[in-house]
Coordinates of C-alpha atoms and ligand atoms in Angstrom, one line a residue:
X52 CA 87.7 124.2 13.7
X53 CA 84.2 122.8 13.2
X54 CA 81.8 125.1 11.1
X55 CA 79.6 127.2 13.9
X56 CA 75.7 126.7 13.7
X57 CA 74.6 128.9 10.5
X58 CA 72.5 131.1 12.3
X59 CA 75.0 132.3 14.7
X60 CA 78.2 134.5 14.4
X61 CA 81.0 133.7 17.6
X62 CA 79.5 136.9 19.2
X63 CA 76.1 136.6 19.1
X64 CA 76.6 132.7 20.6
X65 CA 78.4 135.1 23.4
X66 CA 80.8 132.6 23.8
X67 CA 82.9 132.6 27.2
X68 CA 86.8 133.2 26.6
X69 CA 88.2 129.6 25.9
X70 CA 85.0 127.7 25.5
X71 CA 85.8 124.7 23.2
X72 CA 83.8 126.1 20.0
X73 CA 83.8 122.7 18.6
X74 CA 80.5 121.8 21.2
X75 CA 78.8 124.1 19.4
X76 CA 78.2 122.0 16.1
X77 CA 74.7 120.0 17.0
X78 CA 75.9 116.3 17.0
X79 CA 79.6 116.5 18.8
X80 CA 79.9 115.5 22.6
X81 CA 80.1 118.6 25.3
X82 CA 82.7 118.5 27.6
X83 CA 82.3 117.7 31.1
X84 CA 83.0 121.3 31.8
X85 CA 81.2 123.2 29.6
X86 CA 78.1 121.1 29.6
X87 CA 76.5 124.2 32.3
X88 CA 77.3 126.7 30.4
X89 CA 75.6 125.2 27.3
X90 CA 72.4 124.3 28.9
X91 CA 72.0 128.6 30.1
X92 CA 72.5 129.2 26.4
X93 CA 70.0 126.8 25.3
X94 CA 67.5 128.3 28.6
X95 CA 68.4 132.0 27.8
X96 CA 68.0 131.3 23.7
X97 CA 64.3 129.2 23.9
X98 CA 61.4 131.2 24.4
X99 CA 58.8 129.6 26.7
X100 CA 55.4 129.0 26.6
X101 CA 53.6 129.9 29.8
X102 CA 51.2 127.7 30.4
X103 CA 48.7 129.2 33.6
X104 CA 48.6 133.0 34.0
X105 CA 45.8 135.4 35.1
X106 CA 46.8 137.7 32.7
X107 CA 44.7 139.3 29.6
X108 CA 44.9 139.7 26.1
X109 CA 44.7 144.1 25.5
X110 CA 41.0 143.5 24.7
X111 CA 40.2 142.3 27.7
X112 CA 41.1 146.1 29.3
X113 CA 40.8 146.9 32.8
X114 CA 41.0 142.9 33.4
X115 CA 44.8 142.8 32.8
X116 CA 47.3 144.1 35.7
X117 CA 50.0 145.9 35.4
X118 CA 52.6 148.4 36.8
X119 CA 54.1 149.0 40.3
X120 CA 51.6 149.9 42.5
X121 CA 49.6 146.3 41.2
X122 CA 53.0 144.6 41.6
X123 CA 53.5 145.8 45.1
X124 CA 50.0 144.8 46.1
X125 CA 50.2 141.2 44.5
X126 CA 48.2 139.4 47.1
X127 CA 51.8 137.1 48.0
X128 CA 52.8 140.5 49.2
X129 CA 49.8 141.5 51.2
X130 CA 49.8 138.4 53.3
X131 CA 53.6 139.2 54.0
X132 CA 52.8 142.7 55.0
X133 CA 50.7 141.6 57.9
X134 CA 53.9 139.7 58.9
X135 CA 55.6 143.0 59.7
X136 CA 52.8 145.4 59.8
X137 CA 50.2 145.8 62.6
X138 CA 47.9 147.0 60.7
X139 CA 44.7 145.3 60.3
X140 CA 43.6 143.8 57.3
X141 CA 40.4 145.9 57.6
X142 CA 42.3 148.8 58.0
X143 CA 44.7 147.9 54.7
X144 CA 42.0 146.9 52.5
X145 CA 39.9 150.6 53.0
X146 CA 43.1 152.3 51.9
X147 CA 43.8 153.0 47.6
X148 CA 45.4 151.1 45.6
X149 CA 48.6 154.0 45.9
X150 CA 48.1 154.2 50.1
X151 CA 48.6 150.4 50.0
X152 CA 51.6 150.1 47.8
X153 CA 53.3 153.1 49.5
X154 CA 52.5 150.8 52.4
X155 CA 53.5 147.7 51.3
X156 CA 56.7 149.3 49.8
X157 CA 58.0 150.7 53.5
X158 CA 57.4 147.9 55.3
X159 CA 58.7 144.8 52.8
X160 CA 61.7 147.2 50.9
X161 CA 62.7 150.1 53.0
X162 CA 62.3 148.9 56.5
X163 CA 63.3 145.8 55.7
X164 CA 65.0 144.0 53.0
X165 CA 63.4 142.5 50.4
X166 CA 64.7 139.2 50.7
X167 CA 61.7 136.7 50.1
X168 CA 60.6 135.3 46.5
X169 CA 58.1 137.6 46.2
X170 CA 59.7 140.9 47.3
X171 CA 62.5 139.7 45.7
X172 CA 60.2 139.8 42.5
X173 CA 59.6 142.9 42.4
X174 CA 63.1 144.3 42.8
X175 CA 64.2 142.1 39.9
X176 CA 61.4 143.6 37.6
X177 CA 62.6 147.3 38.6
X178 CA 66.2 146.1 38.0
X179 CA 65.1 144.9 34.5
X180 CA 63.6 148.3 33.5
X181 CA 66.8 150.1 35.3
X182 CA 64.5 151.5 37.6
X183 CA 65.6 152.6 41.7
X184 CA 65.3 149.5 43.7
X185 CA 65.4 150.9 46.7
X186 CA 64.2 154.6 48.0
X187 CA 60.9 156.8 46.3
X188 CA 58.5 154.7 43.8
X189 CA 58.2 158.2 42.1
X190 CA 60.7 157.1 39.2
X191 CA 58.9 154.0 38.8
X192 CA 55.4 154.9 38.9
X193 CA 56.4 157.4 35.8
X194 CA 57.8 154.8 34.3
X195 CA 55.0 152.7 34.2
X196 CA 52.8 155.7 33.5
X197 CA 54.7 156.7 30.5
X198 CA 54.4 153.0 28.8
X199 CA 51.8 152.0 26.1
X200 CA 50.1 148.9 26.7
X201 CA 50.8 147.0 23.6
X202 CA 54.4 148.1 23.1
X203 CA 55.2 147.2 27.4
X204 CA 53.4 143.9 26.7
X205 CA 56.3 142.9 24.1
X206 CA 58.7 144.3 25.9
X207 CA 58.0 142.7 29.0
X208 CA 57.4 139.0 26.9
X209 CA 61.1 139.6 25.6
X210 CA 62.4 140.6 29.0
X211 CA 61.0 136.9 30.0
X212 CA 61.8 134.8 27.6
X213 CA 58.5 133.6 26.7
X214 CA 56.5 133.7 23.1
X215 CA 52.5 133.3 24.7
X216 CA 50.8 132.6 27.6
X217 CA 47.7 131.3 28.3
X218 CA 44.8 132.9 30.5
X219 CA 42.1 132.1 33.3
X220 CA 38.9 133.4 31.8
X221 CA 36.0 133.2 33.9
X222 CA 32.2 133.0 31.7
X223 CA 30.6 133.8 34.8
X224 CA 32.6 137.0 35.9
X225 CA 30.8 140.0 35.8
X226 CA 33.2 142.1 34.5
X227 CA 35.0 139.7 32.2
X228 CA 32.1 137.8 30.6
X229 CA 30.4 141.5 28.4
X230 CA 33.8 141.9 27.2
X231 CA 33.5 138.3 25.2
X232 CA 29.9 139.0 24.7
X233 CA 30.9 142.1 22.9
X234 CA 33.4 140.2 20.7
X235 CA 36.7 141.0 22.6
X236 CA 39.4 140.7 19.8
X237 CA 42.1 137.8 20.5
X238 CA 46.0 137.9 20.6
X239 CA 47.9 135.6 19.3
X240 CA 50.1 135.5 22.5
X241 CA 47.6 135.3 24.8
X242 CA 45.6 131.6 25.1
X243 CA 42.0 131.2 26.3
X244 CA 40.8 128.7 28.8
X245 CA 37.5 128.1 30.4
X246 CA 37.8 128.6 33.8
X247 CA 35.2 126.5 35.8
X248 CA 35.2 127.3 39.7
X249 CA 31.9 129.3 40.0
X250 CA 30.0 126.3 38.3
X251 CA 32.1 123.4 39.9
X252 CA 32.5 124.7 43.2
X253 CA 30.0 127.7 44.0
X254 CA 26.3 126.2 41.8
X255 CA 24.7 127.3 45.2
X256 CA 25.5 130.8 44.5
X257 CA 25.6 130.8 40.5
X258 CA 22.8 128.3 39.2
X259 CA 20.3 131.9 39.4
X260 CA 22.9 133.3 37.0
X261 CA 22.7 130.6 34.1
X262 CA 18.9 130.9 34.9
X263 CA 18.6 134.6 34.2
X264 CA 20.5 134.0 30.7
X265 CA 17.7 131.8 30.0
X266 CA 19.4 128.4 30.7
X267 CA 16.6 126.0 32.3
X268 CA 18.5 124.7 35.8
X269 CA 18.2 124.2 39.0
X270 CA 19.8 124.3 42.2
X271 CA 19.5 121.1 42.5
X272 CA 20.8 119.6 39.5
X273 CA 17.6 118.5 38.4
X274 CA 15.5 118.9 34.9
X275 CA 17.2 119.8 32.4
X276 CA 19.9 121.6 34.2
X277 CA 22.7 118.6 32.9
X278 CA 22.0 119.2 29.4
X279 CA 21.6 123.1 30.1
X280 CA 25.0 123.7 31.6
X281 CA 26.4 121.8 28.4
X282 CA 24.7 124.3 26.5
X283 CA 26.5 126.6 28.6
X284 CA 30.1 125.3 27.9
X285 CA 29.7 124.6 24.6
X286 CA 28.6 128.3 23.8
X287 CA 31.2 129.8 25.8
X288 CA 33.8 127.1 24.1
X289 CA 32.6 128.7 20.5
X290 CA 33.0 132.0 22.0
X291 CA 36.4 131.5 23.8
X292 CA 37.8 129.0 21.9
X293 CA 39.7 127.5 24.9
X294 CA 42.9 125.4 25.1
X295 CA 42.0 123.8 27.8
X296 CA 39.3 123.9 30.8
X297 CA 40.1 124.4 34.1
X298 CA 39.0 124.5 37.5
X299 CA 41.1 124.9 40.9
X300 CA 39.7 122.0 43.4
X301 CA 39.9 121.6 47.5
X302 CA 42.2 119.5 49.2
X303 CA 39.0 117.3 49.8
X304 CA 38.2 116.9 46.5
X305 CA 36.7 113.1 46.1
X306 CA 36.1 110.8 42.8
X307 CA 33.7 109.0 42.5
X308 CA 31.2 111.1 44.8
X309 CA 27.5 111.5 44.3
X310 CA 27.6 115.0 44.0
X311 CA 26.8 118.1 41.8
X312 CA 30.4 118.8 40.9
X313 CA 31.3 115.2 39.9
X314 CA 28.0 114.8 38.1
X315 CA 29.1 118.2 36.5
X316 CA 32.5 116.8 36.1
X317 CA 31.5 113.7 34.6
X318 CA 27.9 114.8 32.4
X319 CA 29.1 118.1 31.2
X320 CA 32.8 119.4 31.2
X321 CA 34.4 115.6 30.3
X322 CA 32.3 114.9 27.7
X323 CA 33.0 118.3 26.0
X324 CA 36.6 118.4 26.6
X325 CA 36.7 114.8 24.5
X326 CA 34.5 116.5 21.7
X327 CA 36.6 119.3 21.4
X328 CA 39.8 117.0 21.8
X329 CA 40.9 119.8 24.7
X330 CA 42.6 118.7 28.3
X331 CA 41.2 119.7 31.6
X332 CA 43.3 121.2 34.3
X333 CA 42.3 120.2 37.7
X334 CA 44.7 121.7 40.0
X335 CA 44.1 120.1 43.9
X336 CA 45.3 121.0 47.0
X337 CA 43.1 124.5 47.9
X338 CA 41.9 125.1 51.4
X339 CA 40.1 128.4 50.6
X340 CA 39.6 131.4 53.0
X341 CA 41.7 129.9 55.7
X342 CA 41.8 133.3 56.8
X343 CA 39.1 135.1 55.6
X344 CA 39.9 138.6 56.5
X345 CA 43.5 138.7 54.4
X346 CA 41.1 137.9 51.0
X347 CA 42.6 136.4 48.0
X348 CA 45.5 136.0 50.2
X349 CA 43.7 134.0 52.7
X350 CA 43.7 130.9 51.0
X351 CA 45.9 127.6 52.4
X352 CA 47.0 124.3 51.5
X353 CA 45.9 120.7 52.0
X354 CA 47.5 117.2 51.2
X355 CA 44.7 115.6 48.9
X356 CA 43.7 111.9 48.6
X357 CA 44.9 111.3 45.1
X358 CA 42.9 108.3 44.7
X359 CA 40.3 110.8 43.4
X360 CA 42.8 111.9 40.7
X361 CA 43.8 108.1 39.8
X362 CA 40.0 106.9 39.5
X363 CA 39.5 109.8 37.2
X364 CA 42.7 108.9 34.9
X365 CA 41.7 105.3 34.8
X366 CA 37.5 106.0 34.4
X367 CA 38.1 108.6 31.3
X368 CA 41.2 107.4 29.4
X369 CA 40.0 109.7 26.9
X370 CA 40.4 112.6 28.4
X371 CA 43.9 114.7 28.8
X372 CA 44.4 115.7 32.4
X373 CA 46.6 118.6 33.4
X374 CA 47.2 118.4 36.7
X375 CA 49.4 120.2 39.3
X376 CA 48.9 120.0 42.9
X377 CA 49.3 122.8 45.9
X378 CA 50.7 120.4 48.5
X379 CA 54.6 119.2 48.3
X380 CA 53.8 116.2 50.0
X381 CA 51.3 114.8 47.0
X382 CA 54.6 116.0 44.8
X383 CA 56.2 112.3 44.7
X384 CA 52.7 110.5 44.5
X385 CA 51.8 112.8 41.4
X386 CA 55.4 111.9 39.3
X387 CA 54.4 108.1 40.3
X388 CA 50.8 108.8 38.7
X389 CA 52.4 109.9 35.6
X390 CA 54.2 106.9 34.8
X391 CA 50.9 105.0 35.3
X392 CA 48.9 107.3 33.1
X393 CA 50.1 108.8 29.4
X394 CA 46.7 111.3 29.7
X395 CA 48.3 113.0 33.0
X396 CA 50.7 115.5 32.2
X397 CA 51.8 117.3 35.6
X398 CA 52.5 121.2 35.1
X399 CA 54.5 123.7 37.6
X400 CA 55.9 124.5 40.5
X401 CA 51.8 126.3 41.8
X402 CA 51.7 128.8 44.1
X403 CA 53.6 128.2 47.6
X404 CA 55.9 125.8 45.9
X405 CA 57.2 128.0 43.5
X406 CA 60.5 128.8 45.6
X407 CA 63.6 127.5 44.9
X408 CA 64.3 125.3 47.7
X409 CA 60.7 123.4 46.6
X410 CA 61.3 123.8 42.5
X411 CA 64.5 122.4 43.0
X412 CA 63.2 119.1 44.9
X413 CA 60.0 118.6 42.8
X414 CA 62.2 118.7 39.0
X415 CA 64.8 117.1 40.1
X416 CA 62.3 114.3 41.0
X417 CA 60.3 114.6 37.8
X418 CA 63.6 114.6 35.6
X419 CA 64.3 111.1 37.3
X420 CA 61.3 109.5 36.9
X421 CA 58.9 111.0 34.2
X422 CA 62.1 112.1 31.8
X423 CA 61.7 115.4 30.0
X424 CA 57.9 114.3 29.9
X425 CA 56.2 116.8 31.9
X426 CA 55.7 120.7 32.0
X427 CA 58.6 122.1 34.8
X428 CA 56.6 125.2 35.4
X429 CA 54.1 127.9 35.0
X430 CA 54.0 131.3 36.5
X431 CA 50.6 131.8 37.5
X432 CA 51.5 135.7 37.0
X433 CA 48.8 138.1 38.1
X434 CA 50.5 141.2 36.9
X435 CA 52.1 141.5 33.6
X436 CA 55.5 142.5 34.3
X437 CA 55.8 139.3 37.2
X438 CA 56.6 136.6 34.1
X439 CA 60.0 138.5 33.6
X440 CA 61.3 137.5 37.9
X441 CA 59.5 134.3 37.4
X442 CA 60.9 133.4 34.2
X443 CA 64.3 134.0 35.7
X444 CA 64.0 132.8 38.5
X445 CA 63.0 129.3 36.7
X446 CA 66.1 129.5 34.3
X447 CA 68.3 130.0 37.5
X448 CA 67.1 127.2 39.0
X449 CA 66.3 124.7 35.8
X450 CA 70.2 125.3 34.7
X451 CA 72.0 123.4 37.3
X452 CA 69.8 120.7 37.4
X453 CA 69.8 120.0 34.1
X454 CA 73.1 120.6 33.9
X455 CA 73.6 117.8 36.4
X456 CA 71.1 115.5 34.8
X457 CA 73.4 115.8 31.4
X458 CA 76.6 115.2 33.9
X459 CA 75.1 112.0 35.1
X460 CA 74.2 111.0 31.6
X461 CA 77.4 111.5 30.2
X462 CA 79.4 109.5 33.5
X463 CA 77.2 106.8 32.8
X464 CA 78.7 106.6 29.1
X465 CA 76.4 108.0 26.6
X466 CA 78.2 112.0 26.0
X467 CA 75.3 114.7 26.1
X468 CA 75.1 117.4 22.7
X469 CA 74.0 120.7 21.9
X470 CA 71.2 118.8 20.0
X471 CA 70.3 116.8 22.9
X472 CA 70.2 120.0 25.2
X473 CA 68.0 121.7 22.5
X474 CA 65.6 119.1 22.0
X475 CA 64.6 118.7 25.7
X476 CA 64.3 122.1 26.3
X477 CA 62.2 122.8 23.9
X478 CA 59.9 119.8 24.7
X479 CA 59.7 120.4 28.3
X480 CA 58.9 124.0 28.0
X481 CA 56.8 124.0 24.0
X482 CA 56.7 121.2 22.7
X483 CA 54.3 118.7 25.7
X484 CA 52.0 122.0 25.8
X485 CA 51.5 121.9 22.5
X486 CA 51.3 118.0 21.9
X487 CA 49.1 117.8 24.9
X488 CA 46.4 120.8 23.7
X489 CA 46.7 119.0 20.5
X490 CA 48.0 122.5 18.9
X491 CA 50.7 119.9 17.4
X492 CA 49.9 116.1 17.0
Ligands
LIG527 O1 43.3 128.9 41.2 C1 44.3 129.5 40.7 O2 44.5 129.7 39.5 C2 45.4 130.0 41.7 O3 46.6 130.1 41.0 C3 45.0 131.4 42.2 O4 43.7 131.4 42.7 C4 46.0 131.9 43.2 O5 45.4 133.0 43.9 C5 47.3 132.3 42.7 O6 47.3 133.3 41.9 C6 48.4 131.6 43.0 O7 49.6 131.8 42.5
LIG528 ZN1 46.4 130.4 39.0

C-alpha cells in the first residue's frame, strides 16, 4: 500500500469506504472513478482567495455588514421582494432596517419558499451556524447579537473556505475616506483597492470635492486638474496601499473617446498603476438606475462593445487588466480576448451571472479555451457572512466540471493526479491573483 501524503492520517483525508488509497500519493494516476471525488477534496482542502468584495477590514467599523437583518436586506433580495410584495419601494425604503427584514423574511421564506440563489443564500448561512431556517428570526438575530466581530470574522472565513479577500474602498466616500485619514489599522485578510467611480464616472458631481481638499481642478478638466487628480491617486495609493484599482464602467463605455474619463483613464490612473506595478479592474457591462426607485437594486445590464476593452489591451501593454463583464453574451468574446492578450486576466462569475446555470456555461468555456489561466470567481459579498453560500455554491458547481475536464484528459491518454488536481486549483483560485497583483512574481 503506497505511503499516504505525510501530512494526512486515513481519517483526516476522510476517505470514502473503498476509495483506492493508492491515488492519494501525488504522482500516481486517479481512477476514472474516483477522479470526482478527488477534485471535492482538493476544493474543500484549498482555501481561496476572494478577489472582489465590499467588505471591510474591523477598522473600517460601521462600513462592514454583517448579521441577518443586513443579509435579508442584501439589495439582490429587495429587488426580489417587489416581485411578491405590493408594496412600494417608497413605502419599503421609509421602514427600519428590522421592519424591512421582517418584511423581506415573510414574503421570500415563509410565504414562499426560498428557492432562488439569493434566498437560497441566506438559508445556507443559517444552516451553517445551526440556526432555524424557517419560522421566527428571534434565534438568529441573538445569534448574531451575541458574536464578537473579530472572532465571527474567522469563523465565517473558515466556514468559507477562503484565507483573505480583498475590498472596494472608495477615497471619496464620506464616511469611508476619515477612517483612512485617521490611520484605520489594516488586516492582513482583508486587501485594499482604490475604487474609482465617483472620479471616472461622476467628476460633474465630485471635481468641488478634490477642490475643497485643496487640489487645483476643474470641472472641465482643464489647468492643472491632470496632474492634480494624480496627486490625488498617488496620495490615496500611499495611504491605501492598494492591490489593484478599480472602477465599474457602463455598457457604453468607449476607447479611444475624447473624454474626461478616458483622459482620466489614460493621464492619471494608467500611468500610476504601471508605477506602482498594480492591475486595474474595469468591470463593463452597468446600465445604472434602470429603475431608479428600487436604489442600489435598480441597476441593469448591457452587452458592451469590447472593441473599447481590446484597444485598451493593445494601447497599454504595460498595464495588467482585470476584467469581468456584467453581460453573458460578451462571456465568449472576453475568453477569445484572453488568448490575444497575456495582460487580461478575466475574473468571476459578477453579479446576475453568478447562478449556476450561467457559472456553469462561462467555466466550462474558460477551462476550454484559456486553461486554468484565469480567475473562476469572486463573490462580490456585501455582508460578511454571504462568502460562506457563495463559497459553496462555487465548490458545488467547480467540482463536476473539473471533474469532467480531468475525465476528458485522462480519455484522451494522458491519466490525471492528485498533483495535477492540486496544482490547478491552487492557481486558479491563489496563485493568478497573486502572480497578476505581482504579490508573487
Ligand atoms: O460595481 C460593483 O462593484 C458591483 O459589484 C456592485 O455595485 C453591485 O451592486 C453588486 O454588489 C453586485 O454584486
Ligand atoms: Zn462589486
Amino acid at each position: 500500500m503506497a505511503a499516504l501524503n505525510d501530512n494526512f492520517s486515513k481519517a483526516e483525508l476522510r476517505i470514502p469506504a473503498g476509495f483506492d488509497i493508492s491515488c492519494y500519493v501525488n504522482s500516481s494516476a486517479i481512477p476514472a472513478d474516483q477522479i470526482r471525488a478527488a477534485v471535492e477534496h482538493e476544493l474543500n482542502t484549498t482555501q481561496f482567495i476572494d478577489i472582489h468584495t465590499h467588505l471591510f477590514q474591523p477598522s473600517l467599523g460601521s462600513m462592514g455588514l454583517w448579521g441577518i437583518d443586513e443579509l435579508i436586506t442584501y439589495h439582490y433580495l429587495e429587488a426580489e421582494l417587489f416581485r411578491f410584495n405590493p408594496i412600494t419601494p417608497v413605502e419599503y425604503f421609509s421602514l427600519t432596517k428590522r421592519q424591512k427584514a421582517d418584511l423581506i423574511w415573510k414574503t421570500l421564506f415563509i410565504e414562499n419558499a426560498p428557492i432562488s440563489e439569493a434566498t437560497r443564500g441566506v438559508v445556507a448561512v443559517l444552516n451553517a451556524f445551526g440556526l432555524p431556517t424557517s419560522g421566527a428570526l428571534t434565534e438568529a438575530r441573538a445569534f448574531f447579537e451575541s458574536r464578537t466581530l473579530e472572532t465571527h470574522i474567522k469563523e465565517v472565513f473558515r466556514l468559507a473556505g477562503i484565507s483573505e479577500v480583498v475590498m472596494t474602498n472608495d477615497p471619496l466616500d464620506p464616511d469611508e475616506a476619515p477612517m483612512w485619514e485617521k490611520g484605520a489599522a489594516g488586516d492582513p485578510q482583508f486587501h485594499p483597492v482604490l475604487r474609482l467611480d465617483r472620479i471616472l464616472n461622476k467628476w460633474a458631481q465630485h471635481w468641488e470635492v478634490l477642490r475643497s481638499q485643496g487640489y487645483d481642478v476643474q470641472e472641465d478638466g482643464g489647468g492643472k486638474t491632470m496632474a492634480e487628480v494624480r496627486r490625488f491617486l498617488g496620495y490615496w495609493s500611499n495611504l491605501m496601499k492598494p492591490v489593484y484599482m478599480a472602477v465599474s464602467l457602463p455598457d457604453t463605455f468607449a476607447y479611444p473617446e475624447d473624454s474626461l474619463r478616458v483622459k482620466f483613464l489614460t493621464q492619471c490612473v494608467l500611468p500610476i498603476c504601471r508605477e506602482r506595478a498594480i492591475p486595474l479592474s474595469v468591470m463593463i457591462g452597468v446600465r445604472y438606475l434602470v429603475n431608479p426607485a428600487l436604489k442600489l437594486a435598480g441597476d441593469g445590464v448591457g452587452k458592451s462593445d469590447l472593441r473599447a476593452l481590446e484597444r485598451l489591451l493593445l494601447d497599454f501593454p504595460e498595464n495588467r487588466f482585470f476584467t469581468s463583464l456584467l453581460s453573458r453574451e460578451n462571456q465568449h468574446e472576453l475568453t477569445t480576448y484572453a488568448r490575444k492578450f497575456a495582460n487580461l486576466m478575466p475574473f468571476g462569475c459578477w453579479w446576475f451571472l453568478n447562478n449556476p446555470s450561467v457559472v456553469e456555461e462561462m467555466t466550462r468555456i474558460r477551462l476550454e479555451m484559456l486553461g486554468t489561466s484565469f480567475i473562476p470567481q469572486h463573490s462580490d459579498a456585501r455582508v460578511l457572512e454571504q462568502v460562506i453560500y457563495k463559497w459553496r455554491n462555487t465548490r458545488r458547481t467547480m467540482a463536476p466540471i473539473l471533474a469532467n475536464t480531468y475525465q476528458l484528459m485522462s480519455e484522451d491518454g494522458r491519466p490525471v493526479t492528485r498533483e495535477d488536481i492540486r496544482h490547478d486549483i491552487n492557481r486558479l483560485f491563489r496563485e493568478n491573483f497573486d502572480t497578476f497583483t505581482r504579490r508573487t512574481v
